Amino acid sequence: GSCPPWLVGRTFLFCSCRKRPQQSSTISPSSYINQLLLHSTTTSFRNNIFRTRSHILLILRGFLEKMPPRSKAVPPEVKQKMILDHIRSTSTCHTLKDLEKMLPSVASINGIQVKDFIIGLLNENKIRMEKIGSNNWYWSFPSDEKRERENVHERLLRDLNRLTKTVEQLEDQVQKKQVKAKEEEGTRDSIDIETERRTLMEQKAELITEIERLQAQKTAFEDNGASKIKQKTKEINIWKLGTETWEDNISVMEQYLHKLAGGDRALVEAIKKQCYGDDYEDDHDMSESQY
């Protein structure tokens, strides 16, 4: 017949103590339960153990399915870019101590790793450092990003022009050697001529491949720059619209405050000063400063 789970568990432990099968240190729980079933003497006990085993395995399977997958490790290059983007977004200077407190939560790194990432960015000229007093100050402004992109663009253009000239020189050499080969036809070994021609053509093919790669980089660079400018323009328009909206809201609230105060200007100014804090400027003082 049926047996309560608590009794099955105790009976299972009692049986495992009395008739413990031989097991190695690496045997799995499922295999161990199977061995216990083989040593069982009664059919009802074996059925209860089997039901308990199935129930335990179902619970374990459900638990494993609900476990979150292991997150993939973020490459150092991605962490470095996250750090650089965050430093630029702050638009201010930082000491190393400030960065050691701020960056671990930004790039999911340890505080002791911050210095290594900062040194890497310095070596790549992506951030700047200046010693002021007893501290080193680090910064990278959005204008630095624009300057960096311009430098990369200029370097790509220089490499492209250099390789283009090299290809033109090789083509000129091939033409001259072809003319010379025709003039010396019969005096030079045809195998030597063919070998030299193949060597020059291979060099030309390699340079053409390099030019195509640089042109692709140049195109991607220009397209990416244009898309970033459009994105920045869109963000500026959104911020401008939000600013105008809040200015209108504040103006409406101030008019309502004047109405509630019944024309008491001193009361209105006191409330505005309390609300605005350091950002408060007296309307009377502002009007006088304009003259």
Coordinates of N, CA and C in Angstrom, one line a residue, residues 189-202:
D189 N 66.4 34.3 -70.8 CA 65.7 33.0 -70.6 C 64.2 33.3 -70.3
S190 N 63.3 32.7 -71.0 CA 61.9 33.0 -70.9 C 61.4 32.6 -69.5
I191 N 62.0 31.6 -68.8 CA 61.6 31.2 -67.5 C 61.9 32.3 -66.5
D192 N 63.1 33.0 -66.6 CA 63.4 34.1 -65.7 C 62.4 35.2 -65.9
I193 N 62.1 35.5 -67.2 CA 61.2 36.6 -67.4 C 59.8 36.3 -66.8
E194 N 59.3 35.1 -67.0 CA 58.0 34.7 -66.4 C 58.0 34.7 -64.9
T195 N 59.1 34.3 -64.3 CA 59.2 34.3 -62.8 C 59.2 35.7 -62.3
E196 N 59.9 36.6 -62.9 CA 59.9 38.0 -62.5 C 58.6 38.7 -62.7
R197 N 57.9 38.3 -63.8 CA 56.6 38.9 -64.0 C 55.6 38.4 -63.0
R198 N 55.7 37.2 -62.6 CA 54.7 36.6 -61.6 C 55.0 37.3 -60.2
T199 N 56.3 37.5 -59.9 CA 56.6 38.1 -58.6 C 56.0 39.5 -58.6
L200 N 56.2 40.3 -59.7 CA 55.6 41.7 -59.7 C 54.1 41.6 -59.6
M201 N 53.5 40.7 -60.3 CA 52.0 40.6 -60.3 C 51.5 40.3 -58.9
E202 N 52.2 39.4 -58.2 CA 51.8 39.0 -56.8 C 51.9 40.2 -55.9

